[in-house]
PDB file of C-alpha atoms and ligand atoms in Angstrom:
ATOM      1  CA  MET M   1      -3.239  21.477   4.776  1.00  0.00           C
ATOM      2  CA  LEU M   2      -1.147  18.412   3.920  1.00  0.00           C
ATOM      3  CA  ASN M   3      -1.102  17.389   7.597  1.00  0.00           C
ATOM      4  CA  MET M   4      -4.897  17.682   7.785  1.00  0.00           C
ATOM      5  CA  VAL M   5      -5.339  15.552   4.656  1.00  0.00           C
ATOM      6  CA  THR M   6      -2.908  12.983   6.058  1.00  0.00           C
ATOM      7  CA  ARG M   7      -4.797  12.829   9.377  1.00  0.00           C
ATOM      8  CA  LEU M   8      -8.110  12.337   7.567  1.00  0.00           C
ATOM      9  CA  LEU M   9      -6.691   9.582   5.381  1.00  0.00           C
ATOM     10  CA  ARG M  10      -5.271   7.739   8.381  1.00  0.00           C
ATOM     11  CA  ALA M  11      -8.447   8.025  10.475  1.00  0.00           C
ATOM     12  CA  LYS M  12     -10.045   4.693  11.316  1.00  0.00           C
ATOM     13  CA  PRO M  13     -13.362   4.028   9.590  1.00  0.00           C
ATOM     14  CA  ASN M  14     -16.472   4.326  11.782  1.00  0.00           C
ATOM     15  CA  THR M  15     -17.526   0.716  11.661  1.00  0.00           C
ATOM     16  CA  THR M  16     -17.859  -2.231  14.026  1.00  0.00           C
ATOM     17  CA  CYS M  17     -16.729  -4.857  11.537  1.00  0.00           C
ATOM     18  CA  GLY M  18     -13.584  -6.278  13.114  1.00  0.00           C
ATOM     19  CA  ASP M  19     -11.638  -7.273  10.036  1.00  0.00           C
ATOM     20  CA  CYS M  20     -12.213  -4.147   7.949  1.00  0.00           C
ATOM     21  CA  ALA M  21     -11.750  -1.793  10.892  1.00  0.00           C
ATOM     22  CA  ALA M  22      -8.500  -3.474  11.919  1.00  0.00           C
ATOM     23  CA  ARG M  23      -6.967  -3.328   8.449  1.00  0.00           C
ATOM     24  CA  GLU M  24      -6.017   0.058   7.107  1.00  0.00           C
ATOM     25  CA  LYS M  25      -6.139   0.074   3.322  1.00  0.00           C
ATOM     26  CA  TYR M  26      -3.434   1.898   1.435  1.00  0.00           C
ATOM     27  CA  THR M  27      -5.235   3.919  -1.203  1.00  0.00           C
ATOM     28  CA  LEU M  28      -4.310   6.028  -4.193  1.00  0.00           C
ATOM     29  CA  LEU M  29      -4.834   9.088  -1.982  1.00  0.00           C
ATOM     30  CA  ASN M  30      -2.337   7.704   0.528  1.00  0.00           C
ATOM     31  CA  ALA M  31       0.129   7.235  -2.330  1.00  0.00           C
ATOM     32  CA  ALA M  32      -0.448  10.817  -3.517  1.00  0.00           C
ATOM     33  CA  VAL M  33       0.239  12.226  -0.042  1.00  0.00           C
ATOM     34  CA  ASP M  34       3.302   9.996   0.415  1.00  0.00           C
ATOM     35  CA  THR M  35       4.599  11.121  -2.982  1.00  0.00           C
ATOM     36  CA  LEU M  36       4.303  14.750  -1.891  1.00  0.00           C
ATOM     37  CA  ARG M  37       6.067  13.951   1.374  1.00  0.00           C
ATOM     38  CA  GLY M  38       8.702  11.732  -0.261  1.00  0.00           C
ATOM     39  CA  GLU M  39       7.904   8.778   2.006  1.00  0.00           C
ATOM     40  CA  TYR M  40       9.322   5.943  -0.055  1.00  0.00           C
ATOM     41  CA  ALA M  41      10.579   2.525   0.956  1.00  0.00           C
ATOM     42  CA  THR M  42      14.305   1.824   0.624  1.00  0.00           C
ATOM     43  CA  ASP M  43      15.546  -0.085  -2.431  1.00  0.00           C
ATOM     44  CA  ALA M  44      16.190  -3.164  -0.275  1.00  0.00           C
ATOM     45  CA  VAL M  45      12.644  -3.122   1.091  1.00  0.00           C
ATOM     46  CA  ARG M  46      11.198  -2.666  -2.391  1.00  0.00           C
ATOM     47  CA  GLU M  47      13.195  -5.597  -3.763  1.00  0.00           C
ATOM     48  CA  GLU M  48      12.149  -7.782  -0.842  1.00  0.00           C
ATOM     49  CA  ARG M  49       8.474  -6.899  -1.365  1.00  0.00           C
ATOM     50  CA  MET M  50       8.693  -7.460  -5.126  1.00  0.00           C
ATOM     51  CA  ALA M  51      10.224 -10.901  -4.567  1.00  0.00           C
ATOM     52  CA  VAL M  52       7.222 -11.830  -2.413  1.00  0.00           C
ATOM     53  CA  CYS M  53       4.763 -10.509  -5.002  1.00  0.00           C
ATOM     54  CA  LYS M  54       6.514 -12.294  -7.874  1.00  0.00           C
ATOM     55  CA  SER M  55       5.968 -15.636  -6.152  1.00  0.00           C
ATOM     56  CA  CYS M  56       2.387 -14.830  -5.133  1.00  0.00           C
ATOM     57  CA  GLU M  57      -0.562 -16.660  -6.683  1.00  0.00           C
ATOM     58  CA  TYR M  58      -2.527 -13.393  -6.798  1.00  0.00           C
ATOM     59  CA  LEU M  59      -0.095 -11.636  -9.124  1.00  0.00           C
ATOM     60  CA  ALA M  60      -1.501 -11.293 -12.647  1.00  0.00           C
ATOM     61  CA  LEU M  61       0.502 -10.516 -15.783  1.00  0.00           C
ATOM     62  CA  GLY M  62       3.594  -9.979 -13.649  1.00  0.00           C
ATOM     63  CA  SER M  63       2.476  -6.593 -12.392  1.00  0.00           C
ATOM     64  CA  ASN M  64      -1.086  -6.449 -11.118  1.00  0.00           C
ATOM     65  CA  CYS M  65      -2.350  -7.732  -7.755  1.00  0.00           C
ATOM     66  CA  LYS M  66      -5.726  -9.438  -8.160  1.00  0.00           C
ATOM     67  CA  LEU M  67      -6.649  -8.727  -4.528  1.00  0.00           C
ATOM     68  CA  CYS M  68      -6.062  -4.996  -4.240  1.00  0.00           C
ATOM     69  CA  GLY M  69      -5.910  -4.105  -7.940  1.00  0.00           C
ATOM     70  CA  CYS M  70      -2.605  -2.278  -7.493  1.00  0.00           C
ATOM     71  CA  PHE M  71       0.384  -2.311  -9.796  1.00  0.00           C
ATOM     72  CA  VAL M  72       2.799  -3.898  -7.353  1.00  0.00           C
ATOM     73  CA  HIS M  73       5.912  -2.256  -8.805  1.00  0.00           C
ATOM     74  CA  LEU M  74       4.325   1.056  -7.713  1.00  0.00           C
ATOM     75  CA  LYS M  75       2.712  -0.058  -4.452  1.00  0.00           C
ATOM     76  CA  THR M  76       5.952  -1.577  -3.145  1.00  0.00           C
ATOM     77  CA  ARG M  77       7.669   1.810  -3.498  1.00  0.00           C
ATOM     78  CA  TYR M  78       5.769   3.418  -0.627  1.00  0.00           C
ATOM     79  CA  ALA M  79       7.024   2.930   2.916  1.00  0.00           C
ATOM     80  CA  ALA M  80       3.543   2.861   4.482  1.00  0.00           C
ATOM     81  CA  ALA M  81       1.987   0.492   1.937  1.00  0.00           C
ATOM     82  CA  SER M  82       1.350  -3.130   2.844  1.00  0.00           C
ATOM     83  CA  CYS M  83       0.082  -6.319   1.287  1.00  0.00           C
ATOM     84  CA  ASP M  84      -3.649  -6.819   1.898  1.00  0.00           C
ATOM     85  CA  ILE M  85      -3.031 -10.331   3.204  1.00  0.00           C
ATOM     86  CA  ASN M  86       0.030  -9.319   5.256  1.00  0.00           C
ATOM     87  CA  ARG M  87       2.688 -11.046   3.181  1.00  0.00           C
ATOM     88  CA  TRP M  88       4.804  -7.904   3.434  1.00  0.00           C
TER      89      TRP M  88
HETATM   90  S1  SF4 Y   1       0.398  -7.336  -2.682  1.00  0.00           S
HETATM   91 FE1  SF4 Y   1       0.207  -9.246  -1.519  1.00  0.00          FE
HETATM   92  S2  SF4 Y   1      -1.540 -10.350  -2.417  1.00  0.00           S
HETATM   93 FE2  SF4 Y   1      -0.896  -8.760  -3.895  1.00  0.00          FE
HETATM   94  S3  SF4 Y   1       0.551  -9.817  -5.258  1.00  0.00           S
HETATM   95 FE3  SF4 Y   1       1.763  -8.869  -3.625  1.00  0.00          FE
HETATM   96  S4  SF4 Y   1       2.018 -10.479  -2.060  1.00  0.00           S
HETATM   97 FE4  SF4 Y   1       0.315 -11.086  -3.428  1.00  0.00          FE
END
């Protein structure tokens, strides 16, 4: 069941729009599945990502990304997550 859910979440959207189709969004559902599977980034990777976010103009109130709406201290924890504008 978990494998099926993971496959569905990672399926490419059925669209011809180049930019959206090329970029795979990391969603709350992805985070839920990765939590169940224990797929976390290492501490070093997390710290590196947080350093990038802390110097980013899109970070609001020290914790919230204005582009994706995520709390970056949570998003950076997941190995498969990525910045929406490819900064990490
Ligand atoms: S996830 Fe990307 S865009 Fe958002 S605050 Fe971090 S570096 Fe900036």
